[in-house]
Amino acid sequence: MENFPPLASGFLPDALQPDTGEPGFGVYVHWPFCAAKCPYCDFNSHVRHQPVDQPRFTAAFLKEMEAMRRMSGPKTVTSIFLGGGTPSLMDPTTVAAILDGIARHWHVPDGIEITMEANPSSVEATRFRGYRQAGVNRVSLGVQALNDADLRFLGRLHDVADALKAIRLAREIFPRMSFDLIYARPNQTVEAWETELNEAISYAVDHLSLYQLTIEEGTPFYGLQKAGKLVVPDGEQSAILYEATQEITARHGLPAYEVSNHARPGAESRHNLTYWRYGDYAGIGPGAHGRLTRGRNKIATSTERRPETWLEQVERTGHGMVEEEVLGFEEQADELLLMGLRLREGVDLARWQQLSGRDPDPVREERLLEHGFIERLGNSRLRCTSSGMLILDAVVADLAC
């Protein structure tokens, strides 16, 4: 285990605006390009063997922002997230132009959370300092594992040395930093995961995202699993790994505030809280999704996934949207429940009742309460217990009926 130096004197964990508990309004920008496609990934990411025309894509991002601003109306932004793909393949000047564009179209107060995803293989000190100068104040690193064999298995282009270098730079340069790990990998024992997680916590500042490996249809891993060449831990073993994760992170002051996300109190991802609290967000870029309120309606937006097709459509029509769906109140209530029950703070029942026009079914609720899968927080909120989190999909399906 490497001994990291103390945090730089410029590290100000309280420099960002605090979370108010409100859903907020976020802006998500999707950079769809990667240096390589990971075999577990079903995100909208694409490999290009020729340099991407960043000025042309930047102009398209700015043009699509205009369309999203017309849909959203005037808003105060509470968070910005640059996701992908691999946003750390962008030039700092591209990032600066995108953030400046957001500030022109919406009100962006000082000190809001501005997150950028980065892969350790594409990290350079000069780039990181350029992103910080552009306005990024939180970085999320796709570390994924802390041993080289599993990094190769996961198709990552970096090794552990690269990951530690990236973590060190992030600690020095950005006010906030998070990194991801994937667990429940083939043949991973609880003891090995506990050792790896404790090591990760020693490097972390205030936030960790810890995801169980899931096999998504259409990925190379899916084909290997179907052929019997890839075996991941079964449900019982996955539950044991999950429970160990909760216990260790809580003991070290990084409790789960969402199923897969852990933070020191006050350092929760403001942008992701907007999703889980069912707030509005503008989705910009190829394959981006959004939720925008128009009057009493909530509009679900999605854009063309193929980057070059999206680019041409934006240049031709001013936006890359391929879908604008008006969500009914019952659909909104279901989405609110689905997202909110992921959170440790649970769901705002009054808001759910307003959308659904009904109370939770008392028989179903009582059954879930008796089994210890849910609990009430006074009369205002409903949340999953630790046991309920293990069967979250079933709990949501039962309550939504």
CSV table of C-alpha atoms in Angstrom, one decimal:
chain,number,residue,atom,x,y,z
A,1,MET,CA,0.0,0.0,0.0
A,2,GLU,CA,1.4,3.4,-1.0
A,3,ASN,CA,1.7,6.1,1.6
A,4,PHE,CA,0.0,9.2,0.2
A,5,PRO,CA,1.2,12.7,1.2
A,6,PRO,CA,-1.2,14.9,3.2
A,7,LEU,CA,-3.8,16.8,1.2
A,8,ALA,CA,-2.5,20.0,-0.3
A,9,SER,CA,-3.0,23.2,1.6
A,10,GLY,CA,-5.3,24.4,-1.1
A,11,PHE,CA,-7.8,21.5,-0.5
A,12,LEU,CA,-11.0,23.1,0.7
A,13,PRO,CA,-13.6,20.4,1.3
A,14,ASP,CA,-16.2,23.1,2.2
A,15,ALA,CA,-15.5,25.4,-0.8
A,16,LEU,CA,-18.5,24.0,-2.7
A,17,GLN,CA,-22.0,25.1,-2.0
A,18,PRO,CA,-23.7,22.8,0.5
A,19,ASP,CA,-26.6,20.5,-0.4
A,20,THR,CA,-29.9,22.1,0.4
A,21,GLY,CA,-31.9,18.9,0.2
A,22,GLU,CA,-33.8,20.1,-2.8
A,23,PRO,CA,-33.9,18.2,-6.1
A,24,GLY,CA,-32.2,21.1,-8.0
A,25,PHE,CA,-31.4,21.5,-11.7
A,26,GLY,CA,-28.5,19.8,-13.3
A,27,VAL,CA,-26.8,20.0,-16.7
A,28,TYR,CA,-25.3,16.8,-18.1
A,29,VAL,CA,-23.0,16.9,-21.1
A,30,HIS,CA,-22.0,13.6,-22.7
A,31,TRP,CA,-18.7,13.2,-24.4
A,32,PRO,CA,-19.1,9.9,-26.3
A,33,PHE,CA,-15.5,9.0,-27.2
A,34,CYS,CA,-13.2,6.5,-25.6
A,35,ALA,CA,-9.7,5.2,-26.3
A,36,ALA,CA,-11.0,1.6,-26.0
A,37,LYS,CA,-14.4,0.0,-25.3
A,38,CYS,CA,-14.4,-2.0,-22.0
A,39,PRO,CA,-16.0,-5.4,-22.3
A,40,TYR,CA,-18.5,-4.8,-19.5
A,41,CYS,CA,-19.7,-1.4,-20.7
A,42,ASP,CA,-23.1,-0.7,-22.3
A,43,PHE,CA,-22.8,3.1,-22.1
A,44,ASN,CA,-22.9,5.2,-25.3
A,45,SER,CA,-19.2,5.2,-25.9
A,46,HIS,CA,-17.4,5.0,-29.2
A,47,VAL,CA,-13.8,4.4,-30.3
A,48,ARG,CA,-12.4,6.6,-33.1
A,49,HIS,CA,-9.0,5.9,-34.7
A,50,GLN,CA,-8.8,9.4,-36.1
A,51,PRO,CA,-8.6,12.6,-34.0
A,52,VAL,CA,-12.1,13.9,-33.1
A,53,ASP,CA,-12.9,17.4,-34.5
A,54,GLN,CA,-13.3,19.0,-31.1
A,55,PRO,CA,-14.1,22.5,-32.3
A,56,ARG,CA,-16.9,21.2,-34.5
A,57,PHE,CA,-18.3,19.1,-31.6
A,58,THR,CA,-18.0,22.0,-29.3
A,59,ALA,CA,-20.0,24.2,-31.6
A,60,ALA,CA,-22.7,21.5,-31.7
A,61,PHE,CA,-22.8,21.2,-27.9
A,62,LEU,CA,-23.3,25.0,-27.7
A,63,LYS,CA,-26.0,24.9,-30.4
A,64,GLU,CA,-27.9,22.1,-28.6
A,65,MET,CA,-27.7,24.1,-25.4
A,66,GLU,CA,-29.8,26.8,-27.0
A,67,ALA,CA,-32.5,24.3,-27.7
A,68,MET,CA,-32.4,22.9,-24.2
A,69,ARG,CA,-32.5,26.4,-22.7
A,70,ARG,CA,-35.7,27.1,-24.7
A,71,MET,CA,-37.3,23.9,-23.3
A,72,SER,CA,-36.2,24.5,-19.7
A,73,GLY,CA,-36.7,28.2,-19.4
A,74,PRO,CA,-34.6,30.2,-17.0
A,75,LYS,CA,-33.1,28.1,-14.3
A,76,THR,CA,-30.5,28.3,-11.6
A,77,VAL,CA,-28.0,25.4,-12.1
A,78,THR,CA,-27.1,23.4,-9.0
A,79,SER,CA,-24.6,21.0,-10.6
A,80,ILE,CA,-22.9,20.2,-13.9
A,81,PHE,CA,-21.6,16.8,-14.9
A,82,LEU,CA,-19.3,16.0,-17.8
A,83,GLY,CA,-19.7,12.3,-18.5
A,84,GLY,CA,-19.0,9.7,-21.1
A,85,GLY,CA,-17.3,8.0,-22.7
A,86,THR,CA,-14.1,9.6,-21.5
A,87,PRO,CA,-14.4,13.3,-21.0
A,88,SER,CA,-10.7,13.5,-20.0
A,89,LEU,CA,-9.9,13.0,-23.7
A,90,MET,CA,-11.2,16.5,-24.2
A,91,ASP,CA,-8.9,19.4,-24.5
A,92,PRO,CA,-9.1,21.9,-21.6
A,93,THR,CA,-10.2,24.6,-24.1
A,94,THR,CA,-13.1,22.4,-25.1
A,95,VAL,CA,-14.2,22.0,-21.4
A,96,ALA,CA,-13.9,25.7,-20.9
A,97,ALA,CA,-16.0,26.5,-23.9
A,98,ILE,CA,-18.7,24.1,-22.8
A,99,LEU,CA,-18.8,25.5,-19.2
A,100,ASP,CA,-18.9,29.0,-20.5
A,101,GLY,CA,-21.8,28.1,-22.8
A,102,ILE,CA,-23.8,26.7,-19.9
A,103,ALA,CA,-23.2,29.9,-17.9
A,104,ARG,CA,-24.5,32.0,-20.9
A,105,HIS,CA,-27.7,30.0,-21.1
A,106,TRP,CA,-28.5,29.4,-17.4
A,107,HIS,CA,-27.6,31.1,-14.1
A,108,VAL,CA,-24.6,29.4,-12.7
A,109,PRO,CA,-23.8,30.5,-9.1
A,110,ASP,CA,-20.3,30.4,-7.8
A,111,GLY,CA,-19.3,27.3,-5.9
A,112,ILE,CA,-21.7,24.8,-7.5
A,113,GLU,CA,-20.4,21.3,-8.1
A,114,ILE,CA,-18.8,20.8,-11.5
A,115,THR,CA,-17.8,17.1,-12.0
A,116,MET,CA,-15.7,15.6,-14.8
A,117,GLU,CA,-15.2,11.9,-15.3
A,118,ALA,CA,-11.6,10.9,-16.1
A,119,ASN,CA,-9.8,7.6,-16.9
A,120,PRO,CA,-6.3,7.2,-15.3
A,121,SER,CA,-4.9,6.3,-18.6
A,122,SER,CA,-5.7,9.7,-20.0
A,123,VAL,CA,-4.6,11.8,-17.0
A,124,GLU,CA,-1.8,14.3,-17.3
A,125,ALA,CA,-1.0,17.0,-14.7
A,126,THR,CA,-1.2,19.8,-17.4
A,127,ARG,CA,-4.6,18.5,-18.5
A,128,PHE,CA,-5.9,18.3,-14.9
A,129,ARG,CA,-4.7,21.9,-14.2
A,130,GLY,CA,-6.3,23.0,-17.4
A,131,TYR,CA,-9.7,21.4,-16.4
A,132,ARG,CA,-9.4,23.1,-12.9
A,133,GLN,CA,-8.7,26.5,-14.5
A,134,ALA,CA,-11.8,25.9,-16.8
A,135,GLY,CA,-14.0,25.6,-13.7
A,136,VAL,CA,-14.1,21.8,-12.9
A,137,ASN,CA,-14.0,21.4,-9.1
A,138,ARG,CA,-14.7,17.7,-8.7
A,139,VAL,CA,-13.2,14.7,-10.6
A,140,SER,CA,-14.5,11.2,-10.8
A,141,LEU,CA,-11.9,8.6,-11.7
A,142,GLY,CA,-12.7,5.3,-13.3
A,143,VAL,CA,-10.1,3.2,-11.4
A,144,GLN,CA,-12.3,0.0,-11.2
A,145,ALA,CA,-9.7,-2.3,-9.5
A,146,LEU,CA,-6.5,-2.1,-7.5
A,147,ASN,CA,-4.7,-5.1,-9.0
A,148,ASP,CA,-3.3,-5.3,-12.5
A,149,ALA,CA,-4.7,-8.7,-13.3
A,150,ASP,CA,-8.3,-7.6,-12.8
A,151,LEU,CA,-7.6,-4.3,-14.6
A,152,ARG,CA,-6.6,-6.4,-17.6
A,153,PHE,CA,-9.6,-8.6,-17.3
A,154,LEU,CA,-11.9,-5.5,-17.2
A,155,GLY,CA,-10.2,-4.2,-20.4
A,156,ARG,CA,-8.8,-1.1,-18.8
A,157,LEU,CA,-5.8,0.7,-20.4
A,158,HIS,CA,-4.2,1.7,-17.1
A,159,ASP,CA,-2.4,-0.2,-14.4
A,160,VAL,CA,-2.4,0.3,-10.7
A,161,ALA,CA,0.6,2.7,-10.9
A,162,ASP,CA,-1.4,4.9,-13.4
A,163,ALA,CA,-4.4,4.8,-11.1
A,164,LEU,CA,-2.4,5.9,-8.0
A,165,LYS,CA,-0.7,8.7,-10.0
A,166,ALA,CA,-4.2,9.9,-11.1
A,167,ILE,CA,-5.5,9.8,-7.6
A,168,ARG,CA,-2.5,11.7,-6.3
A,169,LEU,CA,-2.9,14.4,-8.9
A,170,ALA,CA,-6.6,14.7,-8.3
A,171,ARG,CA,-6.0,15.1,-4.5
A,172,GLU,CA,-3.6,17.9,-5.3
A,173,ILE,CA,-5.6,19.8,-7.9
A,174,PHE,CA,-9.3,19.5,-7.2
A,175,PRO,CA,-11.4,20.5,-4.2
A,176,ARG,CA,-13.3,17.2,-4.4
A,177,MET,CA,-12.4,13.8,-5.8
A,178,SER,CA,-14.2,10.4,-6.2
A,179,PHE,CA,-13.2,7.2,-7.8
A,180,ASP,CA,-15.0,4.0,-8.9
A,181,LEU,CA,-14.3,0.4,-8.1
A,182,ILE,CA,-16.1,-2.7,-9.6
A,183,TYR,CA,-16.4,-5.7,-7.3
A,184,ALA,CA,-18.1,-9.1,-7.4
A,185,ARG,CA,-15.6,-10.0,-10.0
A,186,PRO,CA,-15.0,-13.6,-11.0
A,187,ASN,CA,-13.4,-15.7,-8.3
A,188,GLN,CA,-13.2,-12.6,-6.0
A,189,THR,CA,-13.3,-13.7,-2.3
A,190,VAL,CA,-14.7,-11.6,0.5
A,191,GLU,CA,-11.3,-11.5,2.1
A,192,ALA,CA,-9.6,-10.2,-1.1
A,193,TRP,CA,-12.3,-7.5,-1.6
A,194,GLU,CA,-12.0,-6.4,2.0
A,195,THR,CA,-8.3,-5.9,1.6
A,196,GLU,CA,-8.8,-4.0,-1.7
A,197,LEU,CA,-11.5,-1.8,-0.2
A,198,ASN,CA,-9.5,-0.9,2.8
A,199,GLU,CA,-6.7,0.1,0.5
A,200,ALA,CA,-9.0,2.2,-1.6
A,201,ILE,CA,-10.3,4.0,1.5
A,202,SER,CA,-6.8,4.9,2.4
A,203,TYR,CA,-6.5,6.8,-0.9
A,204,ALA,CA,-10.0,8.3,-1.0
A,205,VAL,CA,-10.8,11.9,0.1
A,206,ASP,CA,-14.5,12.0,0.6
A,207,HIS,CA,-16.4,9.9,-1.9
A,208,LEU,CA,-16.3,6.3,-3.4
A,209,SER,CA,-18.6,4.7,-6.0
A,210,LEU,CA,-18.6,0.9,-5.5
A,211,TYR,CA,-20.5,-1.1,-8.2
A,212,GLN,CA,-21.1,-4.8,-8.4
A,213,LEU,CA,-20.1,-6.2,-11.8
A,214,THR,CA,-23.3,-6.7,-13.9
A,215,ILE,CA,-23.4,-8.4,-17.2
A,216,GLU,CA,-25.3,-6.3,-19.7
A,217,GLU,CA,-26.8,-7.7,-22.9
A,218,GLY,CA,-24.9,-6.7,-26.0
A,219,THR,CA,-21.5,-6.5,-24.3
A,220,PRO,CA,-18.6,-8.9,-24.9
A,221,PHE,CA,-18.9,-10.1,-21.3
A,222,TYR,CA,-22.5,-11.1,-22.0
A,223,GLY,CA,-21.4,-13.3,-24.9
A,224,LEU,CA,-18.8,-14.9,-22.7
A,225,GLN,CA,-21.3,-15.6,-19.9
A,226,LYS,CA,-23.8,-17.1,-22.4
A,227,ALA,CA,-21.0,-19.4,-23.6
A,228,GLY,CA,-20.2,-20.5,-20.1
A,229,LYS,CA,-16.7,-18.8,-20.2
A,230,LEU,CA,-17.5,-16.2,-17.6
A,231,VAL,CA,-18.9,-16.9,-14.2
A,232,VAL,CA,-19.6,-14.1,-11.7
A,233,PRO,CA,-20.5,-14.5,-8.0
A,234,ASP,CA,-24.1,-15.8,-7.4
A,235,GLY,CA,-26.8,-14.0,-5.6
A,236,GLU,CA,-25.7,-15.2,-2.1
A,237,GLN,CA,-22.1,-14.4,-2.6
A,238,SER,CA,-22.9,-11.0,-4.1
A,239,ALA,CA,-25.1,-10.2,-1.0
A,240,ILE,CA,-22.2,-11.2,1.3
A,241,LEU,CA,-19.8,-8.9,-0.7
A,242,TYR,CA,-22.4,-6.1,-0.6
A,243,GLU,CA,-22.9,-6.4,3.2
A,244,ALA,CA,-19.1,-6.4,3.7
A,245,THR,CA,-18.9,-3.2,1.6
A,246,GLN,CA,-21.5,-1.4,3.7
A,247,GLU,CA,-19.9,-2.4,7.0
A,248,ILE,CA,-16.3,-1.4,6.0
A,249,THR,CA,-17.2,1.9,4.5
A,250,ALA,CA,-19.5,2.9,7.4
A,251,ARG,CA,-16.7,2.0,9.9
A,252,HIS,CA,-14.3,4.4,8.0
A,253,GLY,CA,-16.8,7.3,7.9
A,254,LEU,CA,-17.9,6.8,4.3
A,255,PRO,CA,-21.5,5.4,4.7
A,256,ALA,CA,-23.7,4.6,1.8
A,257,TYR,CA,-26.0,7.4,0.9
A,258,GLU,CA,-27.2,5.5,-2.2
A,259,VAL,CA,-27.0,1.9,-3.2
A,260,SER,CA,-23.6,2.1,-4.7
A,261,ASN,CA,-22.3,5.5,-3.5
A,262,HIS,CA,-20.5,6.3,-0.3
A,263,ALA,CA,-19.4,9.7,1.1
A,264,ARG,CA,-18.3,11.5,4.1
A,265,PRO,CA,-21.3,13.6,5.3
A,266,GLY,CA,-21.6,16.7,3.2
A,267,ALA,CA,-19.6,15.3,0.3
A,268,GLU,CA,-22.4,13.4,-1.5
A,269,SER,CA,-22.5,13.9,-5.3
A,270,ARG,CA,-24.8,16.9,-5.8
A,271,HIS,CA,-25.5,16.0,-9.4
A,272,ASN,CA,-26.4,12.4,-8.8
A,273,LEU,CA,-28.7,13.5,-5.9
A,274,THR,CA,-30.6,15.6,-8.5
A,275,TYR,CA,-31.3,12.3,-10.4
A,276,TRP,CA,-32.2,10.3,-7.4
A,277,ARG,CA,-34.4,13.1,-6.0
A,278,TYR,CA,-36.1,13.3,-9.4
A,279,GLY,CA,-35.1,16.8,-10.2
A,280,ASP,CA,-34.8,18.4,-13.6
A,281,TYR,CA,-31.7,18.1,-15.7
A,282,ALA,CA,-30.8,19.0,-19.3
A,283,GLY,CA,-29.1,16.3,-21.2
A,284,ILE,CA,-26.7,17.5,-24.0
A,285,GLY,CA,-24.6,15.5,-26.4
A,286,PRO,CA,-24.9,12.2,-28.2
A,287,GLY,CA,-27.1,9.7,-26.4
A,288,ALA,CA,-27.8,12.1,-23.5
A,289,HIS,CA,-31.1,11.8,-21.6
A,290,GLY,CA,-32.9,14.6,-19.8
A,291,ARG,CA,-36.0,15.4,-17.6
A,292,LEU,CA,-37.4,18.9,-18.0
A,293,THR,CA,-40.6,20.3,-16.4
A,294,ARG,CA,-42.9,22.3,-18.7
A,295,GLY,CA,-45.9,23.6,-16.8
A,296,ARG,CA,-47.4,20.6,-15.0
A,297,ASN,CA,-45.7,18.1,-17.4
A,298,LYS,CA,-42.4,16.4,-17.1
A,299,ILE,CA,-40.7,15.9,-20.5
A,300,ALA,CA,-38.3,13.0,-21.0
A,301,THR,CA,-35.7,13.8,-23.7
A,302,SER,CA,-33.2,11.7,-25.5
A,303,THR,CA,-30.7,12.4,-28.3
A,304,GLU,CA,-29.3,10.5,-31.2
A,305,ARG,CA,-26.7,8.0,-29.9
A,306,ARG,CA,-24.3,7.9,-32.9
A,307,PRO,CA,-21.9,10.8,-32.5
A,308,GLU,CA,-21.5,11.8,-36.2
A,309,THR,CA,-25.2,11.4,-36.9
A,310,TRP,CA,-26.0,13.5,-33.8
A,311,LEU,CA,-23.4,16.1,-35.0
A,312,GLU,CA,-25.0,16.4,-38.5
A,313,GLN,CA,-28.5,16.6,-37.0
A,314,VAL,CA,-27.5,19.4,-34.6
A,315,GLU,CA,-25.9,21.3,-37.4
A,316,ARG,CA,-28.9,20.9,-39.6
A,317,THR,CA,-31.8,21.4,-37.1
A,318,GLY,CA,-30.2,22.9,-34.0
A,319,HIS,CA,-30.6,19.9,-31.7
A,320,GLY,CA,-30.0,16.1,-31.7
A,321,MET,CA,-33.1,15.1,-30.0
A,322,VAL,CA,-34.9,11.9,-31.2
A,323,GLU,CA,-37.5,11.7,-28.5
A,324,GLU,CA,-39.6,14.1,-26.4
A,325,GLU,CA,-42.0,12.1,-24.3
A,326,VAL,CA,-44.6,13.7,-22.0
A,327,LEU,CA,-44.7,11.6,-18.8
A,328,GLY,CA,-48.0,11.2,-17.1
A,329,PHE,CA,-48.4,11.7,-13.4
A,330,GLU,CA,-48.4,7.9,-12.8
A,331,GLU,CA,-45.2,7.5,-14.8
A,332,GLN,CA,-43.6,10.3,-12.9
A,333,ALA,CA,-44.7,8.8,-9.6
A,334,ASP,CA,-43.1,5.5,-10.6
A,335,GLU,CA,-39.8,7.1,-11.6
A,336,LEU,CA,-39.8,9.1,-8.4
A,337,LEU,CA,-40.2,5.9,-6.4
A,338,LEU,CA,-37.6,4.0,-8.4
A,339,MET,CA,-35.0,6.7,-8.0
A,340,GLY,CA,-35.8,7.8,-4.5
A,341,LEU,CA,-35.7,4.4,-2.9
A,342,ARG,CA,-32.1,4.1,-3.9
A,343,LEU,CA,-31.3,6.8,-1.4
A,344,ARG,CA,-30.6,6.4,2.3
A,345,GLU,CA,-32.8,9.5,2.8
A,346,GLY,CA,-35.7,7.7,1.1
A,347,VAL,CA,-38.7,9.1,-0.8
A,348,ASP,CA,-40.7,12.2,-0.1
A,349,LEU,CA,-44.1,10.6,0.4
A,350,ALA,CA,-46.1,13.9,-0.1
A,351,ARG,CA,-44.5,14.4,-3.5
A,352,TRP,CA,-45.2,10.8,-4.5
A,353,GLN,CA,-48.8,11.0,-3.3
A,354,GLN,CA,-49.3,14.3,-5.2
A,355,LEU,CA,-48.1,12.7,-8.5
A,356,SER,CA,-49.8,9.3,-8.1
A,357,GLY,CA,-53.0,10.6,-6.6
A,358,ARG,CA,-53.0,7.9,-3.9
A,359,ASP,CA,-51.4,6.6,-0.8
A,360,PRO,CA,-49.2,3.5,-0.7
A,361,ASP,CA,-51.2,0.3,-0.7
A,362,PRO,CA,-51.5,-0.4,3.1
A,363,VAL,CA,-51.5,-4.1,2.7
A,364,ARG,CA,-48.3,-4.2,0.6
A,365,GLU,CA,-46.6,-1.6,2.7
A,366,GLU,CA,-47.4,-3.5,5.9
A,367,ARG,CA,-46.1,-6.7,4.4
A,368,LEU,CA,-42.8,-5.0,3.5
A,369,LEU,CA,-42.6,-3.4,6.9
A,370,GLU,CA,-43.1,-6.7,8.6
A,371,HIS,CA,-40.4,-8.3,6.6
A,372,GLY,CA,-38.0,-5.4,7.5
A,373,PHE,CA,-37.5,-4.3,3.9
A,374,ILE,CA,-38.8,-0.7,4.3
A,375,GLU,CA,-39.3,1.8,7.1
A,376,ARG,CA,-41.0,5.0,7.7
A,377,LEU,CA,-39.2,8.2,8.7
A,378,GLY,CA,-42.0,10.0,10.5
A,379,ASN,CA,-45.0,10.6,8.3
A,380,SER,CA,-43.0,12.3,5.5
A,381,ARG,CA,-40.5,9.8,4.1
A,382,LEU,CA,-40.3,6.1,3.2
A,383,ARG,CA,-37.0,4.3,2.7
A,384,CYS,CA,-35.5,0.9,2.1
A,385,THR,CA,-33.7,-0.8,5.0
A,386,SER,CA,-30.3,-2.5,4.4
A,387,SER,CA,-32.2,-5.7,3.8
A,388,GLY,CA,-34.5,-4.0,1.4
A,389,MET,CA,-31.6,-2.6,-0.6
A,390,LEU,CA,-30.6,-6.2,-1.5
A,391,ILE,CA,-34.0,-6.7,-3.2
A,392,LEU,CA,-34.6,-3.1,-4.3
A,393,ASP,CA,-36.2,-3.9,-7.6
A,394,ALA,CA,-38.7,-6.2,-6.0
A,395,VAL,CA,-39.5,-3.6,-3.3
A,396,VAL,CA,-40.1,-0.9,-5.9
A,397,ALA,CA,-42.3,-3.2,-8.0
A,398,ASP,CA,-44.4,-4.1,-5.0
A,399,LEU,CA,-44.9,-0.5,-3.8
A,400,ALA,CA,-45.6,0.8,-7.4
A,401,CYS,CA,-48.5,-1.5,-7.9
